[in-house]
PDB file of N, CA and C in Angstrom:
ATOM      1  N   MET W   1     102.323 106.312  63.109  1.00  0.00           N
ATOM      2  CA  MET W   1     102.008 104.965  63.497  1.00  0.00           C
ATOM      3  C   MET W   1     101.486 104.951  64.938  1.00  0.00           C
ATOM      4  N   SER W   2     100.355 105.569  65.186  1.00  0.00           N
ATOM      5  CA  SER W   2      99.763 105.456  66.516  1.00  0.00           C
ATOM      6  C   SER W   2      98.666 104.410  66.464  1.00  0.00           C
ATOM      7  N   GLY W   3      98.364 103.863  67.602  1.00  0.00           N
ATOM      8  CA  GLY W   3      97.319 102.870  67.673  1.00  0.00           C
ATOM      9  C   GLY W   3      97.086 102.450  69.096  1.00  0.00           C
ATOM     10  N   HIS W   4      96.219 101.485  69.243  1.00  0.00           N
ATOM     11  CA  HIS W   4      95.946 100.932  70.565  1.00  0.00           C
ATOM     12  C   HIS W   4      95.434  99.514  70.409  1.00  0.00           C
ATOM     13  N   CYS W   5      95.496  98.768  71.501  1.00  0.00           N
ATOM     14  CA  CYS W   5      94.953  97.412  71.508  1.00  0.00           C
ATOM     15  C   CYS W   5      94.651  97.018  72.942  1.00  0.00           C
ATOM     16  N   LEU W   6      93.887  95.965  73.076  1.00  0.00           N
ATOM     17  CA  LEU W   6      93.625  95.350  74.368  1.00  0.00           C
ATOM     18  C   LEU W   6      94.433  94.075  74.444  1.00  0.00           C
ATOM     19  N   PHE W   7      94.790  93.672  75.670  1.00  0.00           N
ATOM     20  CA  PHE W   7      95.536  92.432  75.842  1.00  0.00           C
ATOM     21  C   PHE W   7      95.161  91.799  77.173  1.00  0.00           C
ATOM     22  N   ASP W   8      95.204  90.478  77.188  1.00  0.00           N
ATOM     23  CA  ASP W   8      94.838  89.729  78.388  1.00  0.00           C
ATOM     24  C   ASP W   8      95.971  89.736  79.407  1.00  0.00           C
ATOM     25  N   THR W   9      95.585  89.895  80.676  1.00  0.00           N
ATOM     26  CA  THR W   9      96.536  89.822  81.786  1.00  0.00           C
ATOM     27  C   THR W   9      95.909  89.003  82.898  1.00  0.00           C
ATOM     28  N   ALA W  10      96.677  88.746  83.926  1.00  0.00           N
ATOM     29  CA  ALA W  10      96.165  88.036  85.099  1.00  0.00           C
ATOM     30  C   ALA W  10      95.074  88.839  85.803  1.00  0.00           C
ATOM     31  N   LEU W  11      95.011  90.148  85.557  1.00  0.00           N
ATOM     32  CA  LEU W  11      94.020  91.017  86.183  1.00  0.00           C
ATOM     33  C   LEU W  11      92.791  91.247  85.315  1.00  0.00           C
ATOM     34  N   GLY W  12      92.831  90.804  84.069  1.00  0.00           N
ATOM     35  CA  GLY W  12      91.757  91.058  83.111  1.00  0.00           C
ATOM     36  C   GLY W  12      92.335  91.657  81.835  1.00  0.00           C
ATOM     37  N   ARG W  13      91.459  92.162  80.956  1.00  0.00           N
ATOM     38  CA  ARG W  13      91.924  92.750  79.698  1.00  0.00           C
ATOM     39  C   ARG W  13      92.319  94.204  79.908  1.00  0.00           C
ATOM     40  N   ALA W  14      93.592  94.459  79.707  1.00  0.00           N
ATOM     41  CA  ALA W  14      94.148  95.799  79.848  1.00  0.00           C
ATOM     42  C   ALA W  14      94.273  96.415  78.455  1.00  0.00           C
ATOM     43  N   GLY W  15      94.628  97.672  78.407  1.00  0.00           N
ATOM     44  CA  GLY W  15      94.808  98.345  77.127  1.00  0.00           C
ATOM     45  C   GLY W  15      96.116  99.096  77.098  1.00  0.00           C
ATOM     46  N   VAL W  16      96.590  99.326  75.887  1.00  0.00           N
ATOM     47  CA  VAL W  16      97.809 100.098  75.695  1.00  0.00           C
ATOM     48  C   VAL W  16      97.635 100.926  74.426  1.00  0.00           C
ATOM     49  N   ALA W  17      98.154 102.147  74.476  1.00  0.00           N
ATOM     50  CA  ALA W  17      98.163 103.023  73.307  1.00  0.00           C
ATOM     51  C   ALA W  17      99.604 103.429  73.039  1.00  0.00           C
ATOM     52  N   TRP W  18      99.908 103.710  71.780  1.00  0.00           N
ATOM     53  CA  TRP W  18     101.282 104.044  71.419  1.00  0.00           C
ATOM     54  C   TRP W  18     101.318 105.051  70.281  1.00  0.00           C
ATOM     55  N   SER W  19     102.481 105.647  70.153  1.00  0.00           N
ATOM     56  CA  SER W  19     102.804 106.530  69.032  1.00  0.00           C
ATOM     57  C   SER W  19     104.121 106.028  68.439  1.00  0.00           C
ATOM     58  N   ASP W  20     104.647 106.760  67.488  1.00  0.00           N
ATOM     59  CA  ASP W  20     105.945 106.406  66.908  1.00  0.00           C
ATOM     60  C   ASP W  20     107.057 106.439  67.952  1.00  0.00           C
ATOM     61  N   ARG W  21     106.876 107.221  69.005  1.00  0.00           N
ATOM     62  CA  ARG W  21     107.924 107.400  70.021  1.00  0.00           C
ATOM     63  C   ARG W  21     107.890 106.363  71.135  1.00  0.00           C
ATOM     64  N   GLY W  22     106.739 105.736  71.353  1.00  0.00           N
ATOM     65  CA  GLY W  22     106.635 104.756  72.427  1.00  0.00           C
ATOM     66  C   GLY W  22     105.236 104.685  72.995  1.00  0.00           C
ATOM     67  N   ILE W  23     105.124 104.039  74.138  1.00  0.00           N
ATOM     68  CA  ILE W  23     103.848 103.858  74.824  1.00  0.00           C
ATOM     69  C   ILE W  23     103.367 105.219  75.334  1.00  0.00           C
ATOM     70  N   THR W  24     102.096 105.524  75.088  1.00  0.00           N
ATOM     71  CA  THR W  24     101.521 106.770  75.601  1.00  0.00           C
ATOM     72  C   THR W  24     100.622 106.527  76.804  1.00  0.00           C
ATOM     73  N   VAL W  25      99.971 105.358  76.845  1.00  0.00           N
ATOM     74  CA  VAL W  25      99.049 105.044  77.939  1.00  0.00           C
ATOM     75  C   VAL W  25      99.025 103.540  78.175  1.00  0.00           C
ATOM     76  N   VAL W  26      98.997 103.157  79.437  1.00  0.00           N
ATOM     77  CA  VAL W  26      98.656 101.789  79.824  1.00  0.00           C
ATOM     78  C   VAL W  26      97.405 101.913  80.678  1.00  0.00           C
ATOM     79  N   GLN W  27      96.361 101.226  80.270  1.00  0.00           N
ATOM     80  CA  GLN W  27      95.088 101.277  80.987  1.00  0.00           C
ATOM     81  C   GLN W  27      94.826  99.956  81.691  1.00  0.00           C
ATOM     82  N   PHE W  28      94.632 100.012  82.993  1.00  0.00           N
ATOM     83  CA  PHE W  28      94.291  98.812  83.748  1.00  0.00           C
ATOM     84  C   PHE W  28      92.914  98.319  83.332  1.00  0.00           C
ATOM     85  N   PRO W  29      92.640  97.047  83.545  1.00  0.00           N
ATOM     86  CA  PRO W  29      91.339  96.495  83.165  1.00  0.00           C
ATOM     87  C   PRO W  29      90.182  97.173  83.897  1.00  0.00           C
ATOM     88  N   GLU W  30      89.119  97.387  83.154  1.00  0.00           N
ATOM     89  CA  GLU W  30      87.855  97.873  83.708  1.00  0.00           C
ATOM     90  C   GLU W  30      86.864  96.714  83.683  1.00  0.00           C
ATOM     91  N   ALA W  31      85.624  96.960  84.053  1.00  0.00           N
ATOM     92  CA  ALA W  31      84.616  95.908  84.120  1.00  0.00           C
ATOM     93  C   ALA W  31      84.309  95.309  82.747  1.00  0.00           C
ATOM     94  N   THR W  32      84.424  96.127  81.699  1.00  0.00           N
ATOM     95  CA  THR W  32      84.156  95.654  80.336  1.00  0.00           C
ATOM     96  C   THR W  32      85.230  96.173  79.395  1.00  0.00           C
ATOM     97  N   ASP W  33      85.370  95.513  78.239  1.00  0.00           N
ATOM     98  CA  ASP W  33      86.310  96.002  77.221  1.00  0.00           C
ATOM     99  C   ASP W  33      85.940  97.414  76.789  1.00  0.00           C
ATOM    100  N   GLU W  34      84.640  97.683  76.662  1.00  0.00           N
ATOM    101  CA  GLU W  34      84.185  99.007  76.227  1.00  0.00           C
ATOM    102  C   GLU W  34      84.638 100.083  77.204  1.00  0.00           C
ATOM    103  N   ARG W  35      84.521  99.809  78.491  1.00  0.00           N
ATOM    104  CA  ARG W  35      84.942 100.788  79.501  1.00  0.00           C
ATOM    105  C   ARG W  35      86.464 100.961  79.488  1.00  0.00           C
ATOM    106  N   THR W  36      87.186  99.870  79.298  1.00  0.00           N
ATOM    107  CA  THR W  36      88.644  99.968  79.194  1.00  0.00           C
ATOM    108  C   THR W  36      89.018 100.854  78.013  1.00  0.00           C
ATOM    109  N   LEU W  37      88.366 100.657  76.877  1.00  0.00           N
ATOM    110  CA  LEU W  37      88.651 101.472  75.689  1.00  0.00           C
ATOM    111  C   LEU W  37      88.263 102.929  75.914  1.00  0.00           C
ATOM    112  N   GLU W  38      87.140 103.181  76.581  1.00  0.00           N
ATOM    113  CA  GLU W  38      86.740 104.560  76.884  1.00  0.00           C
ATOM    114  C   GLU W  38      87.809 105.269  77.697  1.00  0.00           C
ATOM    115  N   ARG W  39      88.304 104.606  78.734  1.00  0.00           N
ATOM    116  CA  ARG W  39      89.333 105.207  79.589  1.00  0.00           C
ATOM    117  C   ARG W  39      90.626 105.411  78.811  1.00  0.00           C
ATOM    118  N   LEU W  40      90.980 104.444  77.962  1.00  0.00           N
ATOM    119  CA  LEU W  40      92.186 104.539  77.142  1.00  0.00           C
ATOM    120  C   LEU W  40      92.096 105.736  76.208  1.00  0.00           C
ATOM    121  N   HIS W  41      90.958 105.883  75.527  1.00  0.00           N
ATOM    122  CA  HIS W  41      90.786 107.004  74.597  1.00  0.00           C
ATOM    123  C   HIS W  41      90.757 108.348  75.315  1.00  0.00           C
ATOM    124  N   ALA W  42      90.219 108.372  76.526  1.00  0.00           N
ATOM    125  CA  ALA W  42      90.197 109.622  77.282  1.00  0.00           C
ATOM    126  C   ALA W  42      91.613 110.085  77.610  1.00  0.00           C
ATOM    127  N   GLN W  43      92.517 109.144  77.828  1.00  0.00           N
ATOM    128  CA  GLN W  43      93.899 109.477  78.163  1.00  0.00           C
ATOM    129  C   GLN W  43      94.769 109.702  76.938  1.00  0.00           C
ATOM    130  N   SER W  44      94.399 109.097  75.818  1.00  0.00           N
ATOM    131  CA  SER W  44      95.215 109.198  74.602  1.00  0.00           C
ATOM    132  C   SER W  44      94.310 109.353  73.383  1.00  0.00           C
ATOM    133  N   PRO W  45      93.787 110.548  73.160  1.00  0.00           N
ATOM    134  CA  PRO W  45      92.859 110.755  72.051  1.00  0.00           C
ATOM    135  C   PRO W  45      93.471 110.488  70.673  1.00  0.00           C
ATOM    136  N   ILE W  46      94.803 110.519  70.556  1.00  0.00           N
ATOM    137  CA  ILE W  46      95.408 110.260  69.244  1.00  0.00           C
ATOM    138  C   ILE W  46      95.368 108.789  68.876  1.00  0.00           C
ATOM    139  N   ALA W  47      95.142 107.923  69.858  1.00  0.00           N
ATOM    140  CA  ALA W  47      95.135 106.474  69.610  1.00  0.00           C
ATOM    141  C   ALA W  47      93.746 106.044  69.148  1.00  0.00           C
ATOM    142  N   THR W  48      93.417 106.371  67.918  1.00  0.00           N
ATOM    143  CA  THR W  48      92.076 106.080  67.421  1.00  0.00           C
ATOM    144  C   THR W  48      91.993 104.749  66.692  1.00  0.00           C
ATOM    145  N   ALA W  49      93.096 104.230  66.205  1.00  0.00           N
ATOM    146  CA  ALA W  49      93.074 103.013  65.398  1.00  0.00           C
ATOM    147  C   ALA W  49      93.363 101.780  66.241  1.00  0.00           C
ATOM    148  N   LEU W  50      92.394 100.862  66.278  1.00  0.00           N
ATOM    149  CA  LEU W  50      92.636  99.564  66.883  1.00  0.00           C
ATOM    150  C   LEU W  50      93.542  98.814  65.924  1.00  0.00           C
ATOM    151  N   ALA W  51      94.707  98.393  66.406  1.00  0.00           N
ATOM    152  CA  ALA W  51      95.696  97.826  65.495  1.00  0.00           C
ATOM    153  C   ALA W  51      96.555  96.800  66.205  1.00  0.00           C
ATOM    154  N   PRO W  52      97.138  95.878  65.439  1.00  0.00           N
ATOM    155  CA  PRO W  52      98.118  94.988  66.056  1.00  0.00           C
ATOM    156  C   PRO W  52      99.336  95.804  66.475  1.00  0.00           C
ATOM    157  N   PRO W  53      99.891  95.511  67.631  1.00  0.00           N
ATOM    158  CA  PRO W  53     101.026  96.310  68.097  1.00  0.00           C
ATOM    159  C   PRO W  53     102.280  96.043  67.278  1.00  0.00           C
ATOM    160  N   PRO W  54     103.086  97.082  67.047  1.00  0.00           N
ATOM    161  CA  PRO W  54     104.386  96.870  66.412  1.00  0.00           C
ATOM    162  C   PRO W  54     105.289  96.077  67.361  1.00  0.00           C
ATOM    163  N   PRO W  55     106.394  95.540  66.872  1.00  0.00           N
ATOM    164  CA  PRO W  55     107.251  94.672  67.695  1.00  0.00           C
ATOM    165  C   PRO W  55     107.665  95.269  69.045  1.00  0.00           C
ATOM    166  N   SER W  56     108.028  96.537  69.082  1.00  0.00           N
ATOM    167  CA  SER W  56     108.459  97.127  70.356  1.00  0.00           C
ATOM    168  C   SER W  56     107.312  97.182  71.355  1.00  0.00           C
ATOM    169  N   VAL W  57     106.115  97.450  70.887  1.00  0.00           N
ATOM    170  CA  VAL W  57     104.947  97.500  71.770  1.00  0.00           C
ATOM    171  C   VAL W  57     104.550  96.082  72.187  1.00  0.00           C
ATOM    172  N   ALA W  58     104.643  95.129  71.261  1.00  0.00           N
ATOM    173  CA  ALA W  58     104.350  93.726  71.604  1.00  0.00           C
ATOM    174  C   ALA W  58     105.293  93.246  72.713  1.00  0.00           C
ATOM    175  N   ALA W  59     106.558  93.627  72.638  1.00  0.00           N
ATOM    176  CA  ALA W  59     107.518  93.246  73.687  1.00  0.00           C
ATOM    177  C   ALA W  59     107.143  93.906  75.014  1.00  0.00           C
ATOM    178  N   ALA W  60     106.708  95.166  74.969  1.00  0.00           N
ATOM    179  CA  ALA W  60     106.281  95.859  76.189  1.00  0.00           C
ATOM    180  C   ALA W  60     105.049  95.185  76.785  1.00  0.00           C
ATOM    181  N   ILE W  61     104.128  94.753  75.932  1.00  0.00           N
ATOM    182  CA  ILE W  61     102.931  94.060  76.410  1.00  0.00           C
ATOM    183  C   ILE W  61     103.320  92.784  77.150  1.00  0.00           C
ATOM    184  N   GLU W  62     104.282  92.051  76.620  1.00  0.00           N
ATOM    185  CA  GLU W  62     104.731  90.827  77.308  1.00  0.00           C
ATOM    186  C   GLU W  62     105.323  91.157  78.671  1.00  0.00           C
ATOM    187  N   GLN W  63     106.092  92.238  78.759  1.00  0.00           N
ATOM    188  CA  GLN W  63     106.641  92.654  80.047  1.00  0.00           C
ATOM    189  C   GLN W  63     105.516  93.025  81.016  1.00  0.00           C
ATOM    190  N   LEU W  64     104.521  93.747  80.515  1.00  0.00           N
ATOM    191  CA  LEU W  64     103.396  94.143  81.357  1.00  0.00           C
ATOM    192  C   LEU W  64     102.610  92.922  81.830  1.00  0.00           C
ATOM    193  N   ARG W  65     102.402  91.952  80.943  1.00  0.00           N
ATOM    194  CA  ARG W  65     101.707  90.721  81.348  1.00  0.00           C
ATOM    195  C   ARG W  65     102.435  90.044  82.506  1.00  0.00           C
ATOM    196  N   ARG W  66     103.751  89.913  82.368  1.00  0.00           N
ATOM    197  CA  ARG W  66     104.532  89.283  83.439  1.00  0.00           C
ATOM    198  C   ARG W  66     104.444  90.096  84.727  1.00  0.00           C
ATOM    199  N   HIS W  67     104.474  91.415  84.589  1.00  0.00           N
ATOM    200  CA  HIS W  67     104.396  92.268  85.771  1.00  0.00           C
ATOM    201  C   HIS W  67     103.037  92.125  86.454  1.00  0.00           C
ATOM    202  N   PHE W  68     101.964  92.127  85.688  1.00  0.00           N
ATOM    203  CA  PHE W  68     100.630  91.983  86.271  1.00  0.00           C
ATOM    204  C   PHE W  68     100.469  90.632  86.953  1.00  0.00           C
ATOM    205  N   GLU W  69     101.195  89.622  86.498  1.00  0.00           N
ATOM    206  CA  GLU W  69     101.092  88.295  87.096  1.00  0.00           C
ATOM    207  C   GLU W  69     101.976  88.152  88.332  1.00  0.00           C
ATOM    208  N   HIS W  70     103.205  88.669  88.264  1.00  0.00           N
ATOM    209  CA  HIS W  70     104.176  88.439  89.344  1.00  0.00           C
ATOM    210  C   HIS W  70     104.563  89.699  90.114  1.00  0.00           C
ATOM    211  N   GLY W  71     104.392  90.878  89.519  1.00  0.00           N
ATOM    212  CA  GLY W  71     104.710  92.126  90.200  1.00  0.00           C
ATOM    213  C   GLY W  71     106.181  92.424  90.353  1.00  0.00           C
ATOM    214  N   GLN W  72     107.056  91.715  89.647  1.00  0.00           N
ATOM    215  CA  GLN W  72     108.489  91.924  89.824  1.00  0.00           C
ATOM    216  C   GLN W  72     109.214  92.266  88.526  1.00  0.00           C
ATOM    217  N   GLU W  73     108.486  92.545  87.470  1.00  0.00           N
ATOM    218  CA  GLU W  73     109.113  92.817  86.170  1.00  0.00           C
ATOM    219  C   GLU W  73     109.676  94.235  86.145  1.00  0.00           C
ATOM    220  N   ASP W  74     110.885  94.373  85.642  1.00  0.00           N
ATOM    221  CA  ASP W  74     111.499  95.688  85.480  1.00  0.00           C
ATOM    222  C   ASP W  74     110.938  96.320  84.206  1.00  0.00           C
ATOM    223  N   LEU W  75     110.165  97.379  84.363  1.00  0.00           N
ATOM    224  CA  LEU W  75     109.521  98.032  83.221  1.00  0.00           C
ATOM    225  C   LEU W  75     110.272  99.277  82.756  1.00  0.00           C
ATOM    226  N   SER W  76     111.433  99.531  83.319  1.00  0.00           N
ATOM    227  CA  SER W  76     112.151 100.779  83.024  1.00  0.00           C
ATOM    228  C   SER W  76     112.701 100.851  81.608  1.00  0.00           C
ATOM    229  N   THR W  77     112.765  99.729  80.919  1.00  0.00           N
ATOM    230  CA  THR W  77     113.314  99.746  79.559  1.00  0.00           C
ATOM    231  C   THR W  77     112.248  99.998  78.492  1.00  0.00           C
ATOM    232  N   ILE W  78     110.991 100.045  78.882  1.00  0.00           N
ATOM    233  CA  ILE W  78     109.916 100.284  77.912  1.00  0.00           C
ATOM    234  C   ILE W  78     109.995 101.728  77.434  1.00  0.00           C
ATOM    235  N   ALA W  79     109.998 101.903  76.113  1.00  0.00           N
ATOM    236  CA  ALA W  79     110.034 103.252  75.536  1.00  0.00           C
ATOM    237  C   ALA W  79     108.687 103.932  75.756  1.00  0.00           C
ATOM    238  N   LEU W  80     108.735 105.126  76.319  1.00  0.00           N
ATOM    239  CA  LEU W  80     107.529 105.906  76.560  1.00  0.00           C
ATOM    240  C   LEU W  80     107.539 107.166  75.714  1.00  0.00           C
ATOM    241  N   ASP W  81     106.371 107.562  75.258  1.00  0.00           N
ATOM    242  CA  ASP W  81     106.204 108.856  74.593  1.00  0.00           C
ATOM    243  C   ASP W  81     105.544 109.776  75.600  1.00  0.00           C
ATOM    244  N   MET W  82     106.328 110.645  76.206  1.00  0.00           N
ATOM    245  CA  MET W  82     105.795 111.570  77.200  1.00  0.00           C
ATOM    246  C   MET W  82     105.729 112.993  76.655  1.00  0.00           C
ATOM    247  N   SER W  83     105.625 113.122  75.337  1.00  0.00           N
ATOM    248  CA  SER W  83     105.599 114.447  74.720  1.00  0.00           C
ATOM    249  C   SER W  83     104.386 115.266  75.144  1.00  0.00           C
ATOM    250  N   ALA W  84     103.307 114.632  75.556  1.00  0.00           N
ATOM    251  CA  ALA W  84     102.114 115.359  75.997  1.00  0.00           C
ATOM    252  C   ALA W  84     102.104 115.580  77.510  1.00  0.00           C
ATOM    253  N   VAL W  85     103.149 115.137  78.191  1.00  0.00           N
ATOM    254  CA  VAL W  85     103.233 115.247  79.647  1.00  0.00           C
ATOM    255  C   VAL W  85     104.035 116.505  80.000  1.00  0.00           C
ATOM    256  N   PRO W  86     103.534 117.337  80.915  1.00  0.00           N
ATOM    257  CA  PRO W  86     104.277 118.538  81.314  1.00  0.00           C
ATOM    258  C   PRO W  86     105.672 118.173  81.848  1.00  0.00           C
ATOM    259  N   PRO W  87     106.651 119.048  81.654  1.00  0.00           N
ATOM    260  CA  PRO W  87     108.041 118.763  82.041  1.00  0.00           C
ATOM    261  C   PRO W  87     108.218 118.335  83.498  1.00  0.00           C
ATOM    262  N   PHE W  88     107.525 118.965  84.429  1.00  0.00           N
ATOM    263  CA  PHE W  88     107.667 118.584  85.834  1.00  0.00           C
ATOM    264  C   PHE W  88     107.286 117.116  86.021  1.00  0.00           C
ATOM    265  N   TYR W  89     106.162 116.711  85.452  1.00  0.00           N
ATOM    266  CA  TYR W  89     105.706 115.324  85.595  1.00  0.00           C
ATOM    267  C   TYR W  89     106.630 114.359  84.869  1.00  0.00           C
ATOM    268  N   GLN W  90     107.233 114.797  83.775  1.00  0.00           N
ATOM    269  CA  GLN W  90     108.216 113.951  83.093  1.00  0.00           C
ATOM    270  C   GLN W  90     109.367 113.628  84.035  1.00  0.00           C
ATOM    271  N   LYS W  91     109.824 114.636  84.786  1.00  0.00           N
ATOM    272  CA  LYS W  91     110.908 114.413  85.748  1.00  0.00           C
ATOM    273  C   LYS W  91     110.483 113.447  86.841  1.00  0.00           C
ATOM    274  N   VAL W  92     109.262 113.610  87.339  1.00  0.00           N
ATOM    275  CA  VAL W  92     108.761 112.718  88.385  1.00  0.00           C
ATOM    276  C   VAL W  92     108.702 111.288  87.857  1.00  0.00           C
ATOM    277  N   TYR W  93     108.129 111.103  86.660  1.00  0.00           N
ATOM    278  CA  TYR W  93     108.027 109.761  86.079  1.00  0.00           C
ATOM    279  C   TYR W  93     109.407 109.160  85.836  1.00  0.00           C
ATOM    280  N   ASP W  94     110.351 109.993  85.394  1.00  0.00           N
ATOM    281  CA  ASP W  94     111.694 109.493  85.145  1.00  0.00           C
ATOM    282  C   ASP W  94     112.316 108.964  86.442  1.00  0.00           C
ATOM    283  N   ARG W  95     112.162 109.706  87.511  1.00  0.00           N
ATOM    284  CA  ARG W  95     112.705 109.246  88.796  1.00  0.00           C
ATOM    285  C   ARG W  95     111.962 108.023  89.318  1.00  0.00           C
ATOM    286  N   ALA W  96     110.653 107.998  89.148  1.00  0.00           N
ATOM    287  CA  ALA W  96     109.868 106.853  89.616  1.00  0.00           C
ATOM    288  C   ALA W  96     110.254 105.587  88.850  1.00  0.00           C
ATOM    289  N   ARG W  97     110.592 105.734  87.584  1.00  0.00           N
ATOM    290  CA  ARG W  97     110.987 104.570  86.784  1.00  0.00           C
ATOM    291  C   ARG W  97     112.314 103.981  87.255  1.00  0.00           C
ATOM    292  N   ARG W  98     113.097 104.756  87.982  1.00  0.00           N
ATOM    293  CA  ARG W  98     114.373 104.259  88.494  1.00  0.00           C
ATOM    294  C   ARG W  98     114.223 103.422  89.766  1.00  0.00           C
ATOM    295  N   VAL W  99     113.030 103.442  90.354  1.00  0.00           N
ATOM    296  CA  VAL W  99     112.779 102.628  91.548  1.00  0.00           C
ATOM    297  C   VAL W  99     112.618 101.188  91.068  1.00  0.00           C
ATOM    298  N   GLY W 100     113.426 100.308  91.582  1.00  0.00           N
ATOM    299  CA  GLY W 100     113.423  98.925  91.117  1.00  0.00           C
ATOM    300  C   GLY W 100     112.138  98.187  91.442  1.00  0.00           C
ATOM    301  N   PRO W 101     111.890  97.101  90.719  1.00  0.00           N
ATOM    302  CA  PRO W 101     110.696  96.306  90.985  1.00  0.00           C
ATOM    303  C   PRO W 101     110.702  95.757  92.408  1.00  0.00           C
ATOM    304  N   GLY W 102     109.547  95.838  93.045  1.00  0.00           N
ATOM    305  CA  GLY W 102     109.425  95.339  94.404  1.00  0.00           C
ATOM    306  C   GLY W 102     109.885  96.315  95.470  1.00  0.00           C
ATOM    307  N   ARG W 103     110.390  97.486  95.059  1.00  0.00           N
ATOM    308  CA  ARG W 103     110.850  98.498  96.016  1.00  0.00           C
ATOM    309  C   ARG W 103     109.803  99.591  96.139  1.00  0.00           C
ATOM    310  N   THR W 104     109.795 100.252  97.257  1.00  0.00           N
ATOM    311  CA  THR W 104     108.923 101.407  97.444  1.00  0.00           C
ATOM    312  C   THR W 104     109.768 102.572  97.934  1.00  0.00           C
ATOM    313  N   VAL W 105     109.315 103.759  97.609  1.00  0.00           N
ATOM    314  CA  VAL W 105     109.944 104.979  98.122  1.00  0.00           C
ATOM    315  C   VAL W 105     108.835 105.937  98.508  1.00  0.00           C
ATOM    316  N   SER W 106     109.133 106.814  99.426  1.00  0.00           N
ATOM    317  CA  SER W 106     108.152 107.827  99.826  1.00  0.00           C
ATOM    318  C   SER W 106     108.174 108.983  98.826  1.00  0.00           C
ATOM    319  N   TYR W 107     107.168 109.817  98.903  1.00  0.00           N
ATOM    320  CA  TYR W 107     107.150 111.007  98.051  1.00  0.00           C
ATOM    321  C   TYR W 107     108.376 111.876  98.338  1.00  0.00           C
ATOM    322  N   GLY W 108     108.732 111.957  99.617  1.00  0.00           N
ATOM    323  CA  GLY W 108     109.897 112.756  99.998  1.00  0.00           C
ATOM    324  C   GLY W 108     111.188 112.233  99.389  1.00  0.00           C
ATOM    325  N   GLU W 109     111.352 110.914  99.390  1.00  0.00           N
ATOM    326  CA  GLU W 109     112.544 110.317  98.783  1.00  0.00           C
ATOM    327  C   GLU W 109     112.563 110.554  97.277  1.00  0.00           C
ATOM    328  N   LEU W 110     111.398 110.475  96.654  1.00  0.00           N
ATOM    329  CA  LEU W 110     111.310 110.679  95.212  1.00  0.00           C
ATOM    330  C   LEU W 110     111.643 112.114  94.837  1.00  0.00           C
ATOM    331  N   ALA W 111     111.210 113.051  95.692  1.00  0.00           N
ATOM    332  CA  ALA W 111     111.447 114.467  95.424  1.00  0.00           C
ATOM    333  C   ALA W 111     112.934 114.758  95.533  1.00  0.00           C
TER     334      ALA W 111
END
């Protein structure tokens, strides 16, 4: 059950791709829908089917919409599929996801 879709945000039309395990890519809006889809496919070649999102992805899209509008949404509960991400980067992303909304940390603090 992999797929992708575009969705409207305060910043423009963004894209998201998913697998059975969770979100694989979130693509920020580009100048056109076609360019957004090109970038999305470049990052997630398995997401070939344009499809309505399953409930878990639809809920993540709503969280992303709120975040793009207000910048304070906690996105740490969104299920991610990082199976294609090297282990070192998985650790970095895991730690970065623990940084609360509206907070910043340096690379040194993250390490």
